[in-house]
Coordinates of C-alpha atoms in Angstrom, one line a residue:
M26 CA 93.3 5.5 -15.9
N27 CA 95.3 2.3 -16.1
S28 CA 98.3 4.0 -17.1
S29 CA 101.4 2.3 -15.2
P30 CA 104.8 3.8 -15.5
A31 CA 106.1 1.8 -12.9
E32 CA 105.6 -1.7 -15.3
L33 CA 108.4 0.5 -17.6
Q34 CA 111.9 -1.1 -16.8
P35 CA 113.6 1.9 -15.8
N36 CA 116.1 4.5 -18.4
A37 CA 114.6 1.8 -21.1
G38 CA 111.9 3.4 -22.3
A39 CA 113.7 4.5 -25.4
D40 CA 113.7 1.1 -27.0
R41 CA 110.3 0.4 -26.0
R42 CA 107.3 0.8 -28.0
L43 CA 105.2 3.2 -26.1
R44 CA 101.0 2.1 -26.7
I45 CA 98.8 5.0 -26.0
A46 CA 95.1 5.5 -26.1
L47 CA 93.4 8.6 -27.9
I48 CA 89.6 9.2 -27.2
R49 CA 88.0 10.7 -29.4
A50 CA 83.7 9.9 -29.5
K51 CA 83.1 10.4 -33.1
Y52 CA 85.1 10.4 -36.1
N53 CA 83.8 13.3 -38.6
P54 CA 85.4 12.8 -41.7
F55 CA 85.3 16.9 -42.5
G56 CA 86.1 17.4 -39.4
G57 CA 90.0 19.1 -38.6
A58 CA 90.2 17.2 -35.1
E59 CA 89.8 14.1 -37.6
R60 CA 92.2 15.2 -40.2
F61 CA 94.7 16.1 -36.7
V62 CA 94.3 12.5 -35.9
Q63 CA 95.4 11.2 -38.8
T64 CA 98.3 13.1 -39.3
A65 CA 99.1 12.7 -35.3
V66 CA 98.9 8.8 -36.1
S67 CA 101.1 8.5 -38.8
A68 CA 103.9 10.4 -37.3
L69 CA 103.7 9.3 -34.0
A70 CA 103.9 5.4 -35.6
D71 CA 107.5 6.6 -37.2
E72 CA 108.5 8.0 -33.3
G73 CA 107.9 5.1 -31.9
V74 CA 104.1 5.0 -30.8
S75 CA 101.7 2.5 -31.0
M76 CA 98.3 4.5 -30.8
T77 CA 94.9 3.2 -30.7
V78 CA 91.4 5.4 -31.0
L79 CA 88.6 4.7 -28.8
T80 CA 85.5 5.7 -30.3
R81 CA 82.0 6.1 -31.0
A82 CA 82.6 5.0 -34.7
W83 CA 84.9 4.8 -37.1
P84 CA 84.4 4.8 -41.1
E85 CA 84.7 2.2 -43.8
T86 CA 88.0 2.9 -45.8
S87 CA 90.6 1.2 -47.1
A88 CA 93.5 0.1 -44.8
A89 CA 95.6 0.2 -47.9
S90 CA 94.7 3.5 -49.5
G91 CA 95.8 5.1 -45.7
G92 CA 92.8 5.8 -44.6
A93 CA 90.9 5.6 -41.5
S94 CA 90.6 2.2 -41.0
A95 CA 94.6 2.0 -41.2
V96 CA 94.2 3.4 -37.2
D97 CA 93.5 0.7 -34.9
H98 CA 90.6 1.5 -33.2
V99 CA 88.1 -0.1 -30.6
I100 CA 84.4 0.6 -31.3
L101 CA 82.3 1.8 -27.9
N102 CA 79.4 2.7 -29.0
P103 CA 76.4 2.5 -25.6
R104 CA 72.9 3.4 -26.4
F105 CA 71.9 7.1 -25.7
F106 CA 68.8 8.7 -25.8
T107 CA 70.4 12.9 -25.0
S108 CA 73.4 14.4 -25.6
T109 CA 74.1 14.6 -22.0
G110 CA 73.2 10.7 -21.9
R111 CA 75.1 10.1 -25.0
D112 CA 78.7 11.9 -23.5
K113 CA 78.0 9.9 -20.1
S114 CA 77.7 6.7 -21.9
F115 CA 80.2 7.0 -23.8
A116 CA 82.5 8.1 -20.5
T117 CA 81.4 4.9 -18.7
A118 CA 82.2 2.6 -21.7
V119 CA 85.6 3.9 -22.0
Q120 CA 86.1 3.7 -18.0
Q121 CA 84.9 0.1 -18.6
H122 CA 87.5 -0.8 -21.5
L123 CA 90.3 0.6 -19.5
S124 CA 90.0 -1.0 -16.4
H125 CA 90.7 -4.6 -18.4
T126 CA 92.8 -3.5 -21.4
H127 CA 96.5 -1.7 -20.7
Y128 CA 97.9 1.7 -21.9
D129 CA 100.8 3.5 -21.2
L130 CA 99.0 6.6 -21.2
V131 CA 95.7 7.3 -21.7
Q132 CA 95.2 10.8 -23.8
S133 CA 91.6 11.8 -24.5
H134 CA 90.2 14.7 -26.7
E135 CA 86.8 14.5 -24.8
R136 CA 85.7 15.7 -21.8
I137 CA 86.6 12.6 -19.2
V138 CA 87.9 12.8 -15.5
G139 CA 90.7 10.8 -14.8
C140 CA 92.3 10.9 -18.4
D141 CA 96.4 10.6 -17.8
V142 CA 97.2 14.0 -20.8
F143 CA 94.0 16.0 -22.3
R144 CA 94.6 17.4 -25.4
A145 CA 92.2 20.6 -25.8
G146 CA 91.8 20.5 -29.4
D147 CA 88.5 21.9 -28.9
G148 CA 89.6 24.7 -26.6
V149 CA 87.4 26.1 -23.3
H150 CA 83.5 25.3 -23.2
A151 CA 83.4 28.1 -20.8
T152 CA 85.2 30.3 -23.3
W153 CA 83.1 29.2 -26.1
L154 CA 80.2 30.4 -24.2
E155 CA 81.5 33.3 -23.2
H156 CA 82.1 34.4 -27.2
R157 CA 78.5 32.7 -28.4
R158 CA 77.4 35.2 -26.4
R159 CA 78.4 37.9 -28.2
V160 CA 75.8 37.1 -31.0
S161 CA 72.9 35.6 -29.1
G162 CA 69.9 37.1 -27.7
G163 CA 68.5 37.1 -25.0
L164 CA 66.4 34.1 -25.5
K165 CA 69.1 32.0 -26.7
Q166 CA 71.4 33.1 -23.7
L167 CA 68.9 31.7 -21.5
G168 CA 68.1 28.5 -23.3
V169 CA 72.0 28.1 -23.2
R170 CA 72.3 28.6 -19.3
L171 CA 69.0 26.3 -19.0
N172 CA 70.2 23.6 -21.3
P173 CA 71.5 20.3 -19.2
H174 CA 74.3 19.5 -21.8
H175 CA 75.5 22.9 -21.4
R176 CA 75.6 22.5 -17.7
Y177 CA 77.2 18.8 -17.8
L178 CA 80.0 19.7 -20.3
L179 CA 81.0 22.7 -17.6
T180 CA 80.7 20.7 -14.5
T181 CA 82.6 17.5 -16.0
E182 CA 85.3 20.3 -17.9
R183 CA 86.2 21.8 -14.6
A184 CA 86.3 18.6 -12.8
M185 CA 88.4 16.9 -15.1
F186 CA 90.7 20.1 -15.4
E187 CA 91.0 20.7 -11.5
S188 CA 91.2 16.2 -11.5
P189 CA 94.7 15.3 -9.9
K190 CA 94.9 12.5 -11.7
L191 CA 95.2 14.9 -14.7
R192 CA 99.1 14.4 -15.7
A193 CA 99.4 17.5 -18.9
V194 CA 97.4 19.2 -21.1
I195 CA 98.2 19.6 -24.8
C196 CA 96.9 22.9 -25.7
N197 CA 97.4 23.7 -29.4
S198 CA 97.7 27.6 -28.9
Q199 CA 98.9 30.4 -26.3
M200 CA 95.3 31.2 -26.5
V201 CA 93.9 28.1 -25.2
K202 CA 96.8 28.1 -22.6
A203 CA 95.3 31.6 -20.8
D204 CA 91.9 30.6 -21.2
I205 CA 92.4 27.7 -19.0
S206 CA 94.5 29.4 -16.7
R207 CA 92.1 31.7 -16.5
H208 CA 89.3 29.7 -15.5
F209 CA 90.4 26.6 -13.4
D210 CA 92.4 26.2 -10.9
I211 CA 95.6 23.8 -12.2
D212 CA 98.8 23.9 -12.0
P213 CA 100.5 25.8 -14.5
A214 CA 103.5 23.5 -15.0
K215 CA 100.6 21.0 -16.4
L216 CA 100.4 23.1 -19.9
R217 CA 102.0 22.4 -22.6
V218 CA 101.4 24.5 -26.3
I219 CA 102.2 21.7 -28.9
L220 CA 101.1 23.3 -31.9
S221 CA 99.5 21.2 -34.7
G222 CA 101.4 20.5 -37.7
V223 CA 100.4 20.7 -41.3
D224 CA 101.9 18.1 -43.7
T225 CA 103.2 20.1 -46.8
T226 CA 103.4 17.2 -48.9
V227 CA 100.1 16.9 -48.9
F228 CA 99.2 20.5 -48.9
H229 CA 101.1 23.0 -51.1
Q230 CA 101.4 25.6 -53.3
G231 CA 102.1 23.0 -56.4
L232 CA 98.2 22.4 -56.1
R233 CA 97.3 25.7 -57.8
E234 CA 98.1 23.7 -61.4
L235 CA 96.8 20.0 -60.4
H236 CA 93.4 21.7 -59.3
R237 CA 92.4 25.2 -59.9
A238 CA 91.3 24.9 -63.9
E239 CA 88.9 22.2 -63.3
T240 CA 87.6 23.0 -59.7
R241 CA 86.9 26.5 -61.0
K242 CA 85.0 25.0 -64.4
S243 CA 83.2 22.9 -62.5
L244 CA 82.1 25.7 -59.8
R245 CA 81.4 27.9 -62.9
I246 CA 83.7 30.3 -61.6
P247 CA 85.6 32.3 -64.5
K248 CA 89.1 31.9 -64.7
A249 CA 89.9 35.6 -64.0
A250 CA 87.7 35.9 -61.1
P251 CA 89.2 36.6 -57.3
V252 CA 87.9 33.7 -54.9
A253 CA 87.9 34.0 -51.4
L254 CA 87.2 30.5 -49.5
F255 CA 86.0 29.6 -46.5
V256 CA 86.4 26.2 -44.8
G257 CA 84.4 24.6 -41.7
S258 CA 81.8 23.0 -40.3
G259 CA 79.5 24.6 -37.4
F260 CA 79.1 27.3 -39.5
E261 CA 78.1 30.1 -36.6
R262 CA 81.1 29.1 -34.5
K263 CA 83.5 29.1 -37.5
G264 CA 81.8 32.8 -38.3
L265 CA 80.5 32.2 -41.7
I266 CA 78.1 35.4 -41.1
G267 CA 81.2 37.5 -41.0
F268 CA 82.4 35.9 -44.1
L269 CA 79.3 36.8 -45.8
M270 CA 78.7 39.7 -44.1
G271 CA 82.5 40.7 -45.2
L272 CA 81.5 39.5 -49.4
A273 CA 78.3 41.7 -49.1
D274 CA 80.4 44.6 -47.7
Q275 CA 77.4 46.3 -46.8
S276 CA 79.0 49.5 -45.4
G277 CA 80.5 50.6 -48.5
H278 CA 83.6 49.1 -48.0
A279 CA 86.3 47.2 -50.5
R280 CA 85.2 48.0 -53.9
L281 CA 86.7 45.1 -55.3
T282 CA 84.3 42.4 -53.4
R283 CA 81.6 44.4 -54.3
E284 CA 82.1 44.2 -58.0
S285 CA 83.3 40.6 -58.7
V286 CA 85.0 38.5 -55.6
R287 CA 83.7 35.0 -55.6
G288 CA 83.1 32.9 -52.7
V289 CA 83.2 29.5 -52.1
V290 CA 81.9 27.7 -48.7
V291 CA 83.3 24.4 -48.3
G292 CA 81.5 22.4 -44.8
H293 CA 78.7 20.7 -43.6
D294 CA 75.9 22.3 -41.3
K295 CA 72.9 20.8 -40.0
H296 CA 71.4 24.3 -40.9
L297 CA 72.2 25.1 -44.4
T298 CA 69.3 26.5 -45.8
R299 CA 69.1 28.8 -43.2
F300 CA 72.6 30.5 -44.1
Q301 CA 72.3 29.9 -47.5
S302 CA 68.5 32.2 -47.2
F303 CA 70.7 34.9 -45.3
A304 CA 73.1 35.0 -48.4
D305 CA 70.2 35.3 -50.8
Q306 CA 69.5 38.6 -48.7
L307 CA 72.3 39.8 -48.6
G308 CA 72.7 39.7 -52.8
L309 CA 75.2 36.6 -52.8
S310 CA 73.5 33.8 -54.6
D311 CA 74.5 34.2 -57.8
R312 CA 78.4 34.5 -56.5
V313 CA 79.0 32.4 -53.6
S314 CA 78.9 28.0 -53.6
F315 CA 78.0 26.1 -51.0
V316 CA 80.0 22.8 -51.7
G317 CA 78.7 21.1 -48.4
G318 CA 81.4 18.6 -46.8
V319 CA 84.2 17.1 -48.7
N320 CA 86.4 13.9 -48.3
D321 CA 89.4 16.0 -49.8
V322 CA 89.4 19.9 -49.7
R323 CA 92.9 20.7 -52.0
P324 CA 91.1 21.2 -54.6
F325 CA 88.8 24.3 -53.4
Y326 CA 92.6 25.5 -51.8
A327 CA 93.7 25.5 -55.0
A328 CA 90.9 27.1 -56.7
A329 CA 91.2 30.1 -53.9
D330 CA 93.3 33.2 -54.0
I331 CA 93.0 34.1 -50.3
F332 CA 91.2 32.2 -47.1
V333 CA 88.8 33.8 -44.6
L334 CA 87.6 32.1 -41.8
P335 CA 86.2 35.4 -38.9
T336 CA 86.1 32.6 -36.5
L337 CA 84.5 33.0 -33.2
Y338 CA 86.1 30.8 -31.1
D339 CA 88.6 28.0 -32.8
P340 CA 91.7 27.1 -30.4
L341 CA 94.1 26.2 -33.7
P342 CA 92.0 25.7 -37.4
N343 CA 93.4 23.2 -39.2
A344 CA 91.8 24.7 -42.4
C345 CA 94.0 27.6 -41.2
L346 CA 97.5 25.7 -41.5
E347 CA 96.1 23.9 -44.6
A348 CA 95.5 26.9 -46.4
M349 CA 99.1 28.9 -44.9
A350 CA 100.6 26.0 -46.6
C351 CA 99.0 26.4 -49.7
G352 CA 100.4 29.6 -50.4
L353 CA 97.1 31.7 -48.9
P354 CA 96.7 34.9 -47.5
V355 CA 94.7 33.8 -44.5
I356 CA 92.2 36.2 -42.5
T357 CA 91.1 34.9 -39.2
S358 CA 90.0 36.5 -35.9
T359 CA 91.5 37.7 -32.7
G360 CA 89.6 34.3 -31.4
S361 CA 91.9 32.1 -32.9
G362 CA 94.5 30.5 -32.2
A363 CA 96.0 30.9 -35.7
A364 CA 96.0 34.3 -35.1
E365 CA 99.3 34.2 -33.2
L366 CA 100.9 32.8 -36.7
I367 CA 99.7 36.3 -38.3
T368 CA 101.2 39.5 -38.6
N369 CA 98.7 42.0 -40.4
G370 CA 100.2 42.7 -43.7
M371 CA 102.3 39.9 -43.5
E372 CA 100.6 36.6 -43.6
G373 CA 97.0 38.0 -44.2
F374 CA 95.3 40.0 -41.5
V375 CA 93.6 39.5 -37.5
V376 CA 90.3 41.1 -37.4
D377 CA 87.2 41.1 -34.9
A378 CA 85.0 38.3 -35.9
L379 CA 82.1 40.9 -35.5
D380 CA 83.7 43.5 -37.2
T381 CA 82.6 43.5 -41.0
P382 CA 84.3 46.9 -42.4
A383 CA 87.7 45.7 -41.1
I384 CA 87.1 41.8 -42.9
A385 CA 85.9 43.5 -46.1
D386 CA 89.0 46.0 -45.8
A387 CA 91.7 42.4 -45.1
I388 CA 89.8 40.6 -48.3
E389 CA 90.4 43.7 -50.3
A390 CA 94.2 43.8 -49.3
S391 CA 94.7 40.4 -48.9
L392 CA 93.4 40.1 -52.6
A393 CA 95.4 42.9 -54.1
S394 CA 98.2 40.7 -52.6
A395 CA 97.2 37.8 -53.8
M396 CA 96.1 39.3 -57.7
S397 CA 99.7 40.7 -57.7
D398 CA 103.1 38.8 -56.4
N399 CA 101.3 36.7 -53.7
Q400 CA 103.9 38.1 -51.2
M401 CA 101.5 37.2 -48.3
G402 CA 100.8 34.2 -49.7
K403 CA 104.0 33.2 -49.7
N404 CA 104.8 34.6 -46.3
A405 CA 102.1 32.5 -45.0
A406 CA 103.5 29.2 -46.4
A407 CA 106.9 29.8 -44.8
K408 CA 105.7 30.6 -41.2
V409 CA 104.3 27.1 -41.5
A410 CA 106.8 25.3 -42.9
P411 CA 108.1 24.2 -40.0
L412 CA 105.1 22.9 -38.4
T413 CA 105.8 19.3 -40.0
P414 CA 104.0 15.9 -38.4
R415 CA 107.5 14.9 -37.5
A416 CA 107.8 17.7 -35.1
M417 CA 104.7 17.3 -33.6
A418 CA 105.2 13.9 -32.8
A419 CA 108.4 14.6 -31.7
N420 CA 107.2 16.7 -29.1
Y421 CA 104.7 14.3 -28.3
V422 CA 107.0 11.4 -27.7
A423 CA 109.0 13.9 -25.6
L424 CA 106.2 14.8 -23.6
Y425 CA 105.1 10.8 -23.2
R426 CA 108.1 9.9 -21.9
K427 CA 108.4 12.7 -19.4
L428 CA 105.4 11.5 -18.0
L429 CA 106.7 8.2 -18.1
G430 CA 110.2 8.7 -16.5
T431 CA 111.5 7.5 -19.6
G432 CA 113.6 10.6 -20.8
G433 CA 112.2 13.4 -22.5
T434 CA 112.4 17.2 -21.0

């Protein structure tokens, strides 16, 4: 793309404000990737980096309140008629913008060939399809193979990772780094693991006192009832089926869950009614609340006792980091990058996303800790405490300056 390291004066980069273009096609106010953007842009500004988001849409919120409009952004929204056309038209619009606008580096969060830096926040599409096949029947698998959008993503993904123009890939977990190495012919030196940050001034254990009673009252949850929380949009991928089945305990595990545990589901999915019907079939209609997408998830962390996200595939769920910072034991899956932060029985549990008995047992054990001394939750908060936005931003800036030849390691 249009980065030009030669335009920087030698050894003067430390005193020069870096100008970075960040490509993210669509802003979803309920999405973890967007919460990352908000956290990263603010922290990077403190490190002397000016970041402009190239996007199709941006919400109209108050800059004075620190909302999304406080971020510099450029709207690139060409017309399209199919999902493949949507991605292609946006990529073309980005290229046109970059042809006449200078940035020191171009960092993409979308699969666009020719970027300087790619942040693999969504992981590897080829790996996601592997995991999806575990829960898909023959007809659905055939549909995926014939779907032109999946073919486009797989082709573009390979071209991007194997492009000589790609100078670095930011992986937010060791799992993603391994996935990229397994699928593509790429120099391992280009792969950098930088964990996402979590703002512990926003997500912290003190939220319990601020929001717990009011939130439980609004959900009609008794004060003493144990609560398991699920946060994530895109329910199939995030593992909502495993969450619901773990609560239902069809295999006779987890006496505590059968008797009293309430479930709260926060997030958006276009097939919401289908999942609600499944919960009803499991006999959970009176014990599970579907809240929908929310702009502020903190009250729900405060109302919960444990956090459960048995995702099929997720590079590093921001919701897991936030829940840990709030002092919740976390149950996640072997397909989640957050598993790298959890030792079984210490900060929570790591299970197979399709192992219902294991999920049910993990819920019971986590609740046993949460309802006594909550040592697991305390361990979880301590584990993510070093993952500050400032530490994350410093790692990004060091990478940028190394790529531009102005310092860094």
